[in-house]
Every structure is written in structure tokens, then in C-alpha cells.
PDB file of N, CA, C and O in Angstrom:
ATOM      1  N   MET A   5      44.203 232.824 273.003  1.00 77.00           N
ATOM      2  CA  MET A   5      43.249 233.906 273.133  1.00 77.00           C
ATOM      3  C   MET A   5      42.554 233.798 274.488  1.00 77.00           C
ATOM      4  O   MET A   5      42.103 232.744 274.881  1.00 77.00           O
ATOM      5  N   THR A   6      42.493 234.914 275.201  1.00 84.00           N
ATOM      6  CA  THR A   6      41.869 234.917 276.520  1.00 84.00           C
ATOM      7  C   THR A   6      40.387 235.292 276.382  1.00 84.00           C
ATOM      8  O   THR A   6      39.932 235.724 275.317  1.00 84.00           O
ATOM      9  N   GLN A   7      39.668 235.151 277.487  1.00 83.00           N
ATOM     10  CA  GLN A   7      38.250 235.515 277.489  1.00 83.00           C
ATOM     11  C   GLN A   7      38.062 236.994 277.156  1.00 83.00           C
ATOM     12  O   GLN A   7      37.134 237.361 276.433  1.00 83.00           O
ATOM     13  N   SER A   8      38.923 237.850 277.703  1.00 88.00           N
ATOM     14  CA  SER A   8      38.751 239.306 277.456  1.00 88.00           C
ATOM     15  C   SER A   8      39.008 239.628 275.987  1.00 88.00           C
ATOM     16  O   SER A   8      38.319 240.483 275.411  1.00 88.00           O
ATOM     17  N   GLN A   9      39.994 238.966 275.385  1.00 87.00           N
ATOM     18  CA  GLN A   9      40.245 239.190 273.959  1.00 87.00           C
ATOM     19  C   GLN A   9      39.030 238.734 273.122  1.00 87.00           C
ATOM     20  O   GLN A   9      38.631 239.415 272.188  1.00 87.00           O
ATOM     21  N   ARG A  10      38.484 237.607 273.492  1.00 85.00           N
ATOM     22  CA  ARG A  10      37.317 237.096 272.757  1.00 85.00           C
ATOM     23  C   ARG A  10      36.146 238.063 272.901  1.00 85.00           C
ATOM     24  O   ARG A  10      35.412 238.307 271.929  1.00 85.00           O
ATOM     25  N   LEU A  11      35.968 238.617 274.099  1.00 89.00           N
ATOM     26  CA  LEU A  11      34.882 239.576 274.324  1.00 89.00           C
ATOM     27  C   LEU A  11      35.088 240.816 273.443  1.00 89.00           C
ATOM     28  O   LEU A  11      34.143 241.289 272.800  1.00 89.00           O
ATOM     29  N   LYS A  12      36.322 241.311 273.388  1.00 92.00           N
ATOM     30  CA  LYS A  12      36.596 242.484 272.540  1.00 92.00           C
ATOM     31  C   LYS A  12      36.313 242.192 271.073  1.00 92.00           C
ATOM     32  O   LYS A  12      35.694 242.997 270.376  1.00 92.00           O
ATOM     33  N   TYR A  13      36.773 241.038 270.589  1.00 91.00           N
ATOM     34  CA  TYR A  13      36.527 240.681 269.203  1.00 91.00           C
ATOM     35  C   TYR A  13      35.033 240.476 268.941  1.00 91.00           C
ATOM     36  O   TYR A  13      34.535 240.813 267.867  1.00 91.00           O
ATOM     37  N   SER A  14      34.317 239.900 269.899  1.00 90.00           N
ATOM     38  CA  SER A  14      32.877 239.686 269.729  1.00 90.00           C
ATOM     39  C   SER A  14      32.148 241.014 269.595  1.00 90.00           C
ATOM     40  O   SER A  14      31.257 241.159 268.771  1.00 90.00           O
ATOM     41  N   ILE A  15      32.519 241.974 270.436  1.00 95.00           N
ATOM     42  CA  ILE A  15      31.902 243.304 270.341  1.00 95.00           C
ATOM     43  C   ILE A  15      32.243 243.964 269.004  1.00 95.00           C
ATOM     44  O   ILE A  15      31.376 244.534 268.343  1.00 95.00           O
ATOM     45  N   LEU A  16      33.494 243.839 268.582  1.00 95.00           N
ATOM     46  CA  LEU A  16      33.905 244.387 267.283  1.00 95.00           C
ATOM     47  C   LEU A  16      33.125 243.750 266.140  1.00 95.00           C
ATOM     48  O   LEU A  16      32.663 244.446 265.230  1.00 95.00           O
ATOM     49  N   ILE A  17      32.939 242.438 266.196  1.00 94.00           N
ATOM     50  CA  ILE A  17      32.179 241.741 265.157  1.00 94.00           C
ATOM     51  C   ILE A  17      30.722 242.190 265.150  1.00 94.00           C
ATOM     52  O   ILE A  17      30.127 242.428 264.099  1.00 94.00           O
ATOM     53  N   ALA A  18      30.129 242.333 266.354  1.00 95.00           N
ATOM     54  CA  ALA A  18      28.741 242.759 266.455  1.00 95.00           C
ATOM     55  C   ALA A  18      28.548 244.151 265.852  1.00 95.00           C
ATOM     56  O   ALA A  18      27.597 244.404 265.103  1.00 95.00           O
ATOM     57  N   VAL A  19      29.455 245.070 266.161  1.00 97.00           N
ATOM     58  CA  VAL A  19      29.381 246.439 265.615  1.00 97.00           C
ATOM     59  C   VAL A  19      29.580 246.405 264.092  1.00 97.00           C
ATOM     60  O   VAL A  19      28.886 247.114 263.354  1.00 97.00           O
ATOM     61  N   SER A  20      30.494 245.559 263.640  1.00 96.00           N
ATOM     62  CA  SER A  20      30.739 245.448 262.194  1.00 96.00           C
ATOM     63  C   SER A  20      29.512 244.915 261.470  1.00 96.00           C
ATOM     64  O   SER A  20      29.139 245.433 260.412  1.00 96.00           O
ATOM     65  N   VAL A  21      28.871 243.889 262.026  1.00 95.00           N
ATOM     66  CA  VAL A  21      27.669 243.334 261.404  1.00 95.00           C
ATOM     67  C   VAL A  21      26.556 244.375 261.368  1.00 95.00           C
ATOM     68  O   VAL A  21      25.851 244.513 260.367  1.00 95.00           O
ATOM     69  N   LEU A  22      26.413 245.146 262.457  1.00 96.00           N
ATOM     70  CA  LEU A  22      25.399 246.202 262.491  1.00 96.00           C
ATOM     71  C   LEU A  22      25.675 247.236 261.388  1.00 96.00           C
ATOM     72  O   LEU A  22      24.753 247.630 260.651  1.00 96.00           O
ATOM     73  N   ALA A  23      26.927 247.631 261.234  1.00 97.00           N
ATOM     74  CA  ALA A  23      27.289 248.590 260.195  1.00 97.00           C
ATOM     75  C   ALA A  23      27.035 248.026 258.801  1.00 97.00           C
ATOM     76  O   ALA A  23      26.524 248.732 257.922  1.00 97.00           O
ATOM     77  N   ILE A  24      27.369 246.758 258.587  1.00 96.00           N
ATOM     78  CA  ILE A  24      27.146 246.128 257.283  1.00 96.00           C
ATOM     79  C   ILE A  24      25.653 246.085 256.967  1.00 96.00           C
ATOM     80  O   ILE A  24      25.227 246.431 255.853  1.00 96.00           O
ATOM     81  N   MET A  25      24.846 245.711 257.961  1.00 95.00           N
ATOM     82  CA  MET A  25      23.400 245.607 257.719  1.00 95.00           C
ATOM     83  C   MET A  25      22.787 246.988 257.456  1.00 95.00           C
ATOM     84  O   MET A  25      21.901 247.138 256.611  1.00 95.00           O
ATOM     85  N   LEU A  26      23.223 248.004 258.205  1.00 96.00           N
ATOM     86  CA  LEU A  26      22.727 249.343 257.959  1.00 96.00           C
ATOM     87  C   LEU A  26      23.143 249.819 256.563  1.00 96.00           C
ATOM     88  O   LEU A  26      22.355 250.467 255.853  1.00 96.00           O
ATOM     89  N   GLY A  27      24.374 249.520 256.173  1.00 96.00           N
ATOM     90  CA  GLY A  27      24.842 249.869 254.827  1.00 96.00           C
ATOM     91  C   GLY A  27      24.042 249.163 253.752  1.00 96.00           C
ATOM     92  O   GLY A  27      23.653 249.774 252.749  1.00 96.00           O
ATOM     93  N   LEU A  28      23.785 247.880 253.945  1.00 95.00           N
ATOM     94  CA  LEU A  28      22.972 247.134 252.965  1.00 95.00           C
ATOM     95  C   LEU A  28      21.564 247.688 252.877  1.00 95.00           C
ATOM     96  O   LEU A  28      20.986 247.803 251.800  1.00 95.00           O
ATOM     97  N   SER A  29      20.996 248.024 254.025  1.00 95.00           N
ATOM     98  CA  SER A  29      19.661 248.609 254.060  1.00 95.00           C
ATOM     99  C   SER A  29      19.630 249.928 253.302  1.00 95.00           C
ATOM    100  O   SER A  29      18.712 250.201 252.517  1.00 95.00           O
ATOM    101  N   TRP A  30      20.664 250.731 253.498  1.00 96.00           N
ATOM    102  CA  TRP A  30      20.752 252.019 252.801  1.00 96.00           C
ATOM    103  C   TRP A  30      20.859 251.799 251.288  1.00 96.00           C
ATOM    104  O   TRP A  30      20.222 252.462 250.505  1.00 96.00           O
ATOM    105  N   LEU A  31      21.702 250.816 250.898  1.00 94.00           N
ATOM    106  CA  LEU A  31      21.857 250.509 249.482  1.00 94.00           C
ATOM    107  C   LEU A  31      20.558 250.022 248.856  1.00 94.00           C
ATOM    108  O   LEU A  31      20.223 250.373 247.719  1.00 94.00           O
ATOM    109  N   GLN A  32      19.805 249.231 249.629  1.00 94.00           N
ATOM    110  CA  GLN A  32      18.551 248.729 249.112  1.00 94.00           C
ATOM    111  C   GLN A  32      17.546 249.872 248.947  1.00 94.00           C
ATOM    112  O   GLN A  32      16.849 249.950 247.939  1.00 94.00           O
ATOM    113  N   ASN A  33      17.486 250.759 249.925  1.00 94.00           N
ATOM    114  CA  ASN A  33      16.568 251.908 249.819  1.00 94.00           C
ATOM    115  C   ASN A  33      16.975 252.835 248.694  1.00 94.00           C
ATOM    116  O   ASN A  33      16.117 253.493 248.096  1.00 94.00           O
ATOM    117  N   ALA A  34      18.281 252.914 248.396  1.00 94.00           N
ATOM    118  CA  ALA A  34      18.746 253.772 247.307  1.00 94.00           C
ATOM    119  C   ALA A  34      18.529 253.085 245.943  1.00 94.00           C
ATOM    120  O   ALA A  34      18.733 253.713 244.905  1.00 94.00           O
ATOM    121  N   GLY A  35      18.165 251.823 245.963  1.00 91.00           N
ATOM    122  CA  GLY A  35      17.910 251.107 244.719  1.00 91.00           C
ATOM    123  C   GLY A  35      19.127 250.475 244.097  1.00 91.00           C
ATOM    124  O   GLY A  35      19.099 250.021 242.978  1.00 91.00           O
ATOM    125  N   ALA A  36      20.228 250.460 244.847  1.00 92.00           N
ATOM    126  CA  ALA A  36      21.473 249.911 244.305  1.00 92.00           C
ATOM    127  C   ALA A  36      21.463 248.377 244.298  1.00 92.00           C
ATOM    128  O   ALA A  36      22.097 247.753 243.448  1.00 92.00           O
ATOM    129  N   ILE A  37      20.771 247.775 245.258  1.00 92.00           N
ATOM    130  CA  ILE A  37      20.682 246.310 245.300  1.00 92.00           C
ATOM    131  C   ILE A  37      19.220 245.904 245.485  1.00 92.00           C
ATOM    132  O   ILE A  37      18.419 246.642 246.040  1.00 92.00           O
ATOM    133  N   THR A  38      18.887 244.696 245.000  1.00 93.00           N
ATOM    134  CA  THR A  38      17.532 244.209 245.150  1.00 93.00           C
ATOM    135  C   THR A  38      17.352 243.544 246.514  1.00 93.00           C
ATOM    136  O   THR A  38      18.333 243.281 247.221  1.00 93.00           O
ATOM    137  N   GLU A  39      16.099 243.261 246.849  1.00 93.00           N
ATOM    138  CA  GLU A  39      15.839 242.610 248.142  1.00 93.00           C
ATOM    139  C   GLU A  39      16.432 241.200 248.170  1.00 93.00           C
ATOM    140  O   GLU A  39      16.931 240.759 249.201  1.00 93.00           O
ATOM    141  N   LYS A  40      16.418 240.519 247.043  1.00 95.00           N
ATOM    142  CA  LYS A  40      16.979 239.169 246.969  1.00 95.00           C
ATOM    143  C   LYS A  40      18.490 239.216 247.235  1.00 95.00           C
ATOM    144  O   LYS A  40      19.034 238.393 247.974  1.00 95.00           O
ATOM    145  N   MET A  41      19.176 240.196 246.634  1.00 95.00           N
ATOM    146  CA  MET A  41      20.617 240.345 246.849  1.00 95.00           C
ATOM    147  C   MET A  41      20.892 240.673 248.307  1.00 95.00           C
ATOM    148  O   MET A  41      21.833 240.149 248.905  1.00 95.00           O
ATOM    149  N   PHE A  42      20.067 241.534 248.900  1.00 94.00           N
ATOM    150  CA  PHE A  42      20.187 241.873 250.314  1.00 94.00           C
ATOM    151  C   PHE A  42      20.105 240.602 251.173  1.00 94.00           C
ATOM    152  O   PHE A  42      20.911 240.394 252.073  1.00 94.00           O
ATOM    153  N   GLN A  43      19.149 239.752 250.858  1.00 95.00           N
ATOM    154  CA  GLN A  43      18.982 238.503 251.615  1.00 95.00           C
ATOM    155  C   GLN A  43      20.205 237.611 251.482  1.00 95.00           C
ATOM    156  O   GLN A  43      20.665 237.037 252.478  1.00 95.00           O
ATOM    157  N   TYR A  44      20.708 237.462 250.269  1.00 96.00           N
ATOM    158  CA  TYR A  44      21.882 236.598 250.066  1.00 96.00           C
ATOM    159  C   TYR A  44      23.104 237.117 250.827  1.00 96.00           C
ATOM    160  O   TYR A  44      23.819 236.366 251.459  1.00 96.00           O
ATOM    161  N   ILE A  45      23.313 238.433 250.760  1.00 95.00           N
ATOM    162  CA  ILE A  45      24.470 239.009 251.458  1.00 95.00           C
ATOM    163  C   ILE A  45      24.289 238.875 252.978  1.00 95.00           C
ATOM    164  O   ILE A  45      25.238 238.539 253.688  1.00 95.00           O
ATOM    165  N   ALA A  46      23.069 239.104 253.465  1.00 95.00           N
ATOM    166  CA  ALA A  46      22.815 238.990 254.911  1.00 95.00           C
ATOM    167  C   ALA A  46      23.055 237.559 255.399  1.00 95.00           C
ATOM    168  O   ALA A  46      23.638 237.352 256.466  1.00 95.00           O
ATOM    169  N   ILE A  47      22.616 236.569 254.624  1.00 96.00           N
ATOM    170  CA  ILE A  47      22.842 235.175 254.991  1.00 96.00           C
ATOM    171  C   ILE A  47      24.332 234.870 254.995  1.00 96.00           C
ATOM    172  O   ILE A  47      24.840 234.192 255.905  1.00 96.00           O
ATOM    173  N   ALA A  48      25.061 235.349 253.978  1.00 96.00           N
ATOM    174  CA  ALA A  48      26.500 235.119 253.914  1.00 96.00           C
ATOM    175  C   ALA A  48      27.210 235.726 255.107  1.00 96.00           C
ATOM    176  O   ALA A  48      28.098 235.116 255.710  1.00 96.00           O
ATOM    177  N   VAL A  49      26.827 236.949 255.480  1.00 95.00           N
ATOM    178  CA  VAL A  49      27.427 237.602 256.643  1.00 95.00           C
ATOM    179  C   VAL A  49      27.155 236.801 257.909  1.00 95.00           C
ATOM    180  O   VAL A  49      28.046 236.578 258.744  1.00 95.00           O
ATOM    181  N   ALA A  50      25.923 236.299 258.062  1.00 95.00           N
ATOM    182  CA  ALA A  50      25.576 235.510 259.243  1.00 95.00           C
ATOM    183  C   ALA A  50      26.402 234.223 259.319  1.00 95.00           C
ATOM    184  O   ALA A  50      26.904 233.870 260.389  1.00 95.00           O
ATOM    185  N   VAL A  51      26.577 233.551 258.183  1.00 97.00           N
ATOM    186  CA  VAL A  51      27.366 232.304 258.162  1.00 97.00           C
ATOM    187  C   VAL A  51      28.823 232.587 258.514  1.00 97.00           C
ATOM    188  O   VAL A  51      29.438 231.856 259.320  1.00 97.00           O
ATOM    189  N   ILE A  52      29.371 233.672 257.970  1.00 96.00           N
ATOM    190  CA  ILE A  52      30.751 234.030 258.293  1.00 96.00           C
ATOM    191  C   ILE A  52      30.933 234.322 259.780  1.00 96.00           C
ATOM    192  O   ILE A  52      31.910 233.885 260.406  1.00 96.00           O
ATOM    193  N   VAL A  53      29.970 235.032 260.378  1.00 94.00           N
ATOM    194  CA  VAL A  53      30.051 235.359 261.801  1.00 94.00           C
ATOM    195  C   VAL A  53      29.985 234.084 262.643  1.00 94.00           C
ATOM    196  O   VAL A  53      30.729 233.939 263.614  1.00 94.00           O
ATOM    197  N   VAL A  54      29.131 233.139 262.273  1.00 94.00           N
ATOM    198  CA  VAL A  54      29.030 231.862 263.004  1.00 94.00           C
ATOM    199  C   VAL A  54      30.359 231.099 262.924  1.00 94.00           C
ATOM    200  O   VAL A  54      30.835 230.556 263.925  1.00 94.00           O
ATOM    201  N   ILE A  55      30.971 231.089 261.745  1.00 94.00           N
ATOM    202  CA  ILE A  55      32.258 230.392 261.592  1.00 94.00           C
ATOM    203  C   ILE A  55      33.340 231.072 262.428  1.00 94.00           C
ATOM    204  O   ILE A  55      34.096 230.400 263.145  1.00 94.00           O
ATOM    205  N   ILE A  56      33.397 232.401 262.367  1.00 92.00           N
ATOM    206  CA  ILE A  56      34.407 233.129 263.175  1.00 92.00           C
ATOM    207  C   ILE A  56      34.203 232.873 264.660  1.00 92.00           C
ATOM    208  O   ILE A  56      35.170 232.664 265.399  1.00 92.00           O
ATOM    209  N   ASN A  57      32.943 232.870 265.091  1.00 90.00           N
ATOM    210  CA  ASN A  57      32.648 232.628 266.501  1.00 90.00           C
ATOM    211  C   ASN A  57      33.093 231.239 266.934  1.00 90.00           C
ATOM    212  O   ASN A  57      33.666 231.066 268.014  1.00 90.00           O
ATOM    213  N   GLY A  58      32.885 230.250 266.085  1.00 90.00           N
ATOM    214  CA  GLY A  58      33.301 228.893 266.389  1.00 90.00           C
ATOM    215  C   GLY A  58      34.817 228.773 266.477  1.00 90.00           C
ATOM    216  O   GLY A  58      35.355 228.106 267.352  1.00 90.00           O
ATOM    217  N   VAL A  59      35.525 229.437 265.577  1.00 90.00           N
ATOM    218  CA  VAL A  59      37.002 229.407 265.597  1.00 90.00           C
ATOM    219  C   VAL A  59      37.495 230.090 266.864  1.00 90.00           C
ATOM    220  O   VAL A  59      38.408 229.593 267.539  1.00 90.00           O
ATOM    221  N   MET A  60      36.902 231.236 267.213  1.00 88.00           N
ATOM    222  CA  MET A  60      37.337 231.943 268.419  1.00 88.00           C
ATOM    223  C   MET A  60      37.068 231.132 269.661  1.00 88.00           C
ATOM    224  O   MET A  60      37.874 231.105 270.592  1.00 88.00           O
ATOM    225  N   ARG A  61      35.953 230.418 269.696  1.00 87.00           N
ATOM    226  CA  ARG A  61      35.613 229.634 270.857  1.00 87.00           C
ATOM    227  C   ARG A  61      36.646 228.508 271.086  1.00 87.00           C
ATOM    228  O   ARG A  61      37.004 228.188 272.203  1.00 87.00           O
ATOM    229  N   ARG A  62      37.135 227.935 269.982  1.00 88.00           N
ATOM    230  CA  ARG A  62      38.126 226.874 270.112  1.00 88.00           C
ATOM    231  C   ARG A  62      39.465 227.398 270.562  1.00 88.00           C
ATOM    232  O   ARG A  62      40.254 226.668 271.159  1.00 88.00           O
ATOM    233  N   LYS A  63      39.780 228.642 270.247  1.00 84.00           N
ATOM    234  CA  LYS A  63      41.074 229.188 270.576  1.00 84.00           C
ATOM    235  C   LYS A  63      41.158 229.772 272.000  1.00 84.00           C
ATOM    236  O   LYS A  63      42.223 230.152 272.434  1.00 84.00           O
ATOM    237  N   VAL A  64      40.034 229.840 272.717  1.00 79.00           N
ATOM    238  CA  VAL A  64      40.041 230.344 274.091  1.00 79.00           C
ATOM    239  C   VAL A  64      40.702 229.322 274.985  1.00 79.00           C
ATOM    240  O   VAL A  64      40.325 228.162 275.005  1.00 79.00           O
ATOM    241  N   LYS A  65      41.672 229.789 275.745  1.00 73.00           N
ATOM    242  CA  LYS A  65      42.343 228.877 276.683  1.00 73.00           C
ATOM    243  C   LYS A  65      41.624 228.964 278.026  1.00 73.00           C
ATOM    244  O   LYS A  65      41.323 230.033 278.521  1.00 73.00           O
ATOM    245  N   PRO A  66      41.335 227.822 278.624  1.00 66.00           N
ATOM    246  CA  PRO A  66      40.607 227.826 279.910  1.00 66.00           C
ATOM    247  C   PRO A  66      41.441 228.385 281.068  1.00 66.00           C
ATOM    248  O   PRO A  66      42.599 228.487 281.023  1.00 66.00           O
TER     249      PRO A  66
END
């Protein structure tokens, strides 16, 4: 994986996380999920993103 590929994937991940959070916020406002569930899902998404970022960082060739 090159630096430019990592940059593209990082931007894609950032946009995806933004969409997920906006969707969760909408679901919470609609009453479909509780605030506690929102927090758990948000934490899970953050942990997944950190793991993906670490894997991508290792795969970048200097």
C-alpha cells in the first residue's frame, strides 16, 4: 500500500464515520435507539477505526 492509497482510504473512512454518526444521531432523535446504545455503537466504531488505521500504517511501504 502506498501513501496515496492510504490517504484515499483514510478519507473514505473519515466520510464513512461521519455518515455513521449522523445516521446514529438521526436514529436517536427518532427514538429508535437510546443514548446508551448510541454511546456503545460510537465507541465500537472508534475502536474499529483505530484498528484499521494501525493495520494500514503497517502495510505502507516506505
